[in-house]
Tab-separated table of C-alpha atoms in Angstrom:
chain	number	residue	atom	x	y	z
A	1	UNK	CA	-0.012	0.096	-0.044
A	2	UNK	CA	2.665	2.334	0.891
A	3	UNK	CA	4.629	1.669	-2.499
A	4	UNK	CA	1.208	2.628	-4.379
A	5	UNK	CA	0.974	5.728	-2.374
A	6	UNK	CA	4.489	6.833	-3.328
A	7	UNK	CA	3.893	6.113	-7.092
A	8	UNK	CA	0.637	8.024	-6.935
A	9	UNK	CA	2.555	10.860	-5.337
A	10	UNK	CA	5.118	11.021	-8.090
A	11	UNK	CA	2.255	10.977	-10.739
A	12	UNK	CA	0.608	14.032	-9.228
A	13	UNK	CA	3.935	16.049	-9.110
A	14	UNK	CA	4.884	18.063	-12.113
A	15	UNK	CA	8.440	18.810	-12.555
A	16	UNK	CA	8.984	17.735	-8.865
A	17	UNK	CA	6.618	20.169	-7.478
A	18	UNK	CA	3.663	19.119	-5.266
A	19	UNK	CA	0.427	20.765	-6.159
A	20	UNK	CA	-0.168	24.078	-4.454
A	21	UNK	CA	3.543	24.576	-3.868
A	22	UNK	CA	5.507	27.464	-5.333
A	23	UNK	CA	7.288	26.755	-8.531
A	24	UNK	CA	10.315	28.463	-10.114
A	25	UNK	CA	9.529	30.765	-12.734
A	26	UNK	CA	11.029	30.202	-16.294
A	27	UNK	CA	14.384	31.245	-16.984
A	28	UNK	CA	14.756	34.804	-18.122
A	29	UNK	CA	16.350	34.377	-21.451
A	30	UNK	CA	14.727	36.760	-23.889
A	31	UNK	CA	17.001	35.675	-26.884
A	32	UNK	CA	16.158	31.908	-26.401
A	33	UNK	CA	13.440	30.571	-28.893
A	34	UNK	CA	11.741	28.606	-26.315
A	35	UNK	CA	11.053	28.936	-22.613
A	36	UNK	CA	13.728	27.377	-20.423
A	37	UNK	CA	13.536	25.627	-17.073
A	38	UNK	CA	15.981	26.272	-14.172
A	39	UNK	CA	18.404	23.446	-13.688
A	40	UNK	CA	21.389	22.909	-11.298
A	41	UNK	CA	24.466	20.742	-11.143
A	42	UNK	CA	25.700	19.422	-7.854
A	43	UNK	CA	29.415	18.519	-7.527
A	44	UNK	CA	31.049	16.654	-4.713
A	45	UNK	CA	34.719	16.194	-4.374
A	46	UNK	CA	37.698	17.264	-2.729
A	47	UNK	CA	38.799	20.767	-3.984
A	48	UNK	CA	42.341	20.846	-2.851
A	49	UNK	CA	43.099	17.489	-4.522
A	50	UNK	CA	41.109	18.353	-7.629
A	51	UNK	CA	39.067	15.242	-7.311
A	52	UNK	CA	35.329	15.084	-8.150
A	53	UNK	CA	33.217	12.137	-6.640
A	54	UNK	CA	30.021	12.695	-7.800
A	55	UNK	CA	28.063	14.937	-10.407
A	56	UNK	CA	24.298	15.315	-10.699
A	57	UNK	CA	21.805	17.363	-12.307
A	58	UNK	CA	18.700	18.709	-10.506
A	59	UNK	CA	15.730	19.634	-12.755
A	60	UNK	CA	12.931	20.109	-10.324
A	61	UNK	CA	11.220	23.003	-10.585
A	62	UNK	CA	10.324	23.519	-6.828
A	63	UNK	CA	11.391	26.545	-4.808
A	64	UNK	CA	13.175	24.436	-2.133
A	65	UNK	CA	14.833	21.093	-3.314
A	66	UNK	CA	16.055	18.325	-1.188
A	67	UNK	CA	18.569	16.130	-2.850
A	68	UNK	CA	20.409	13.267	-1.586
A	69	UNK	CA	23.751	12.016	-3.121
A	70	UNK	CA	25.214	8.719	-2.181
A	71	UNK	CA	29.005	8.016	-2.253
A	72	UNK	CA	31.079	5.095	-0.872
A	73	UNK	CA	33.467	5.981	2.042
A	74	UNK	CA	36.202	3.275	1.902
A	75	UNK	CA	38.153	4.483	4.915
A	76	UNK	CA	36.907	4.597	8.471
A	77	UNK	CA	37.521	8.043	9.960
A	78	UNK	CA	36.412	11.677	9.398
A	79	UNK	CA	35.940	12.703	5.642
A	80	UNK	CA	35.780	16.396	4.447
A	81	UNK	CA	34.250	17.203	1.054
A	82	UNK	CA	33.360	20.155	-0.911
A	83	UNK	CA	29.857	20.896	-2.307
A	84	UNK	CA	29.439	23.009	-5.466
A	85	UNK	CA	26.058	23.979	-6.668
A	86	UNK	CA	26.111	25.637	-9.802
A	87	UNK	CA	23.196	26.970	-12.045
A	88	UNK	CA	22.955	25.824	-15.534
A	89	UNK	CA	21.089	29.027	-16.391
A	90	UNK	CA	22.490	32.179	-14.725
A	91	UNK	CA	26.004	33.502	-13.728
A	92	UNK	CA	26.706	34.483	-10.050
A	93	UNK	CA	24.073	31.898	-8.360
A	94	UNK	CA	26.692	29.270	-7.739
A	95	UNK	CA	27.131	28.342	-4.049
A	96	UNK	CA	29.928	26.218	-2.352
A	97	UNK	CA	30.068	24.747	1.082
A	98	UNK	CA	32.277	22.210	2.913
A	99	UNK	CA	30.793	19.106	4.728
A	100	UNK	CA	32.408	16.525	6.914
A	101	UNK	CA	31.155	13.245	8.123
A	102	UNK	CA	32.603	10.308	10.233
A	103	UNK	CA	32.751	6.740	9.008
A	104	UNK	CA	32.565	4.187	11.923
A	105	UNK	CA	33.589	0.560	11.551
A	106	UNK	CA	30.932	-1.947	10.301
A	107	UNK	CA	31.152	-3.717	13.765
A	108	UNK	CA	29.879	-0.451	15.654
A	109	UNK	CA	26.910	-0.070	13.138
A	110	UNK	CA	23.616	-1.309	14.760
A	111	UNK	CA	22.127	-4.062	12.441
A	112	UNK	CA	18.767	-3.132	11.043
A	113	UNK	CA	16.241	-5.790	10.826
A	114	UNK	CA	13.671	-5.743	7.869
A	115	UNK	CA	10.218	-5.166	8.901
A	116	UNK	CA	7.909	-8.339	8.448
A	117	UNK	CA	5.786	-6.550	5.723
A	118	UNK	CA	8.861	-6.000	3.690
A	119	UNK	CA	9.918	-9.613	4.040
A	120	UNK	CA	6.626	-10.640	2.651
A	121	UNK	CA	7.010	-8.594	-0.358
A	122	UNK	CA	9.937	-10.755	-1.167
A	123	UNK	CA	7.396	-13.664	-1.590
A	124	UNK	CA	5.117	-11.658	-4.120
A	125	UNK	CA	5.891	-11.838	-7.816
A	126	UNK	CA	7.589	-8.877	-9.517
A	127	UNK	CA	5.735	-6.968	-12.359
A	128	UNK	CA	7.654	-8.758	-14.818
A	129	UNK	CA	7.193	-12.264	-13.386
A	130	UNK	CA	3.358	-11.517	-13.442
A	131	UNK	CA	3.537	-10.252	-17.114
A	132	UNK	CA	5.559	-13.459	-18.117
A	133	UNK	CA	2.959	-15.780	-16.346
A	134	UNK	CA	-0.155	-13.938	-18.142
A	135	UNK	CA	1.861	-14.062	-21.471
A	136	UNK	CA	2.713	-17.776	-21.185
A	137	UNK	CA	-0.851	-18.703	-20.092
A	138	UNK	CA	-2.205	-16.659	-23.389
A	139	UNK	CA	0.504	-18.428	-25.437
A	140	UNK	CA	-0.360	-21.933	-24.252
A	141	UNK	CA	-3.998	-21.582	-24.872
A	142	UNK	CA	-3.259	-20.392	-28.458
A	143	UNK	CA	-1.251	-23.270	-29.146
A	144	UNK	CA	-3.785	-25.908	-27.832
A	145	UNK	CA	-6.497	-24.278	-30.051
A	146	UNK	CA	-4.123	-24.436	-33.060
A	147	UNK	CA	-3.239	-28.068	-32.184
A	148	UNK	CA	-6.882	-29.142	-32.046
A	149	UNK	CA	-7.775	-27.535	-35.204
A	150	UNK	CA	-4.748	-28.827	-36.953
A	151	UNK	CA	-5.569	-32.514	-35.885
A	152	UNK	CA	-9.205	-32.296	-36.992
A	153	UNK	CA	-8.173	-30.971	-40.349
A	154	UNK	CA	-5.509	-33.623	-40.802
A	155	UNK	CA	-7.957	-36.442	-39.928
A	156	UNK	CA	-10.405	-34.992	-42.317
A	157	UNK	CA	-7.907	-34.908	-45.023
A	158	UNK	CA	-6.922	-38.513	-44.356
A	159	UNK	CA	-10.515	-39.739	-44.672
A	160	UNK	CA	-10.808	-40.496	-40.848
A	161	UNK	CA	-14.126	-40.172	-39.057
A	162	UNK	CA	-14.339	-37.172	-36.736
A	163	UNK	CA	-17.076	-37.005	-34.164
A	164	UNK	CA	-17.570	-34.627	-31.198
A	165	UNK	CA	-18.085	-36.192	-27.761
A	166	UNK	CA	-21.120	-34.736	-26.098
A	167	UNK	CA	-20.324	-36.097	-22.600
A	168	UNK	CA	-17.223	-33.753	-22.305
A	169	UNK	CA	-16.165	-30.306	-23.224
A	170	UNK	CA	-17.694	-28.940	-26.469
A	171	UNK	CA	-13.972	-28.410	-27.658
A	172	UNK	CA	-13.053	-32.175	-27.267
A	173	UNK	CA	-12.572	-34.185	-30.514
A	174	UNK	CA	-12.543	-37.985	-30.834
A	175	UNK	CA	-10.352	-39.214	-33.666
A	176	UNK	CA	-10.756	-42.844	-34.848
């Protein structure tokens, strides 16, 4: 149910903006032939070493955007990174900040257990599996009908007597 609610919420949002929330105005670019929407580039790295760890583009038209970036930290200890947010449309709106966080050893991390409802979802067929089962059932029924029609036609061509059995299904044929 929660999965369906999230999917429904994503459908209702246009350009990442919830209904009733303020939207960013189109980019002021009078010489552009079409209206442009704001977008931002987020860069994560170490400025002193000239190293970039991640680059992501944000195209949400919301006034306030929360964006998560995931990077792997291979070493235990404190890490300091620089974040640069660059406007793809305007000069002078760029922003830079430094962040730091501490990576703890795996032994110190509390183990998280999956909720029983989430474990039950693992037993449910995926959308792909559901589609394949429906497809196989449709193919199988088509092949059975083709086989029966083909057998009746072959028997009639050979001069065999073909009669229908009234006791069973209407589709059943007896070949002699």
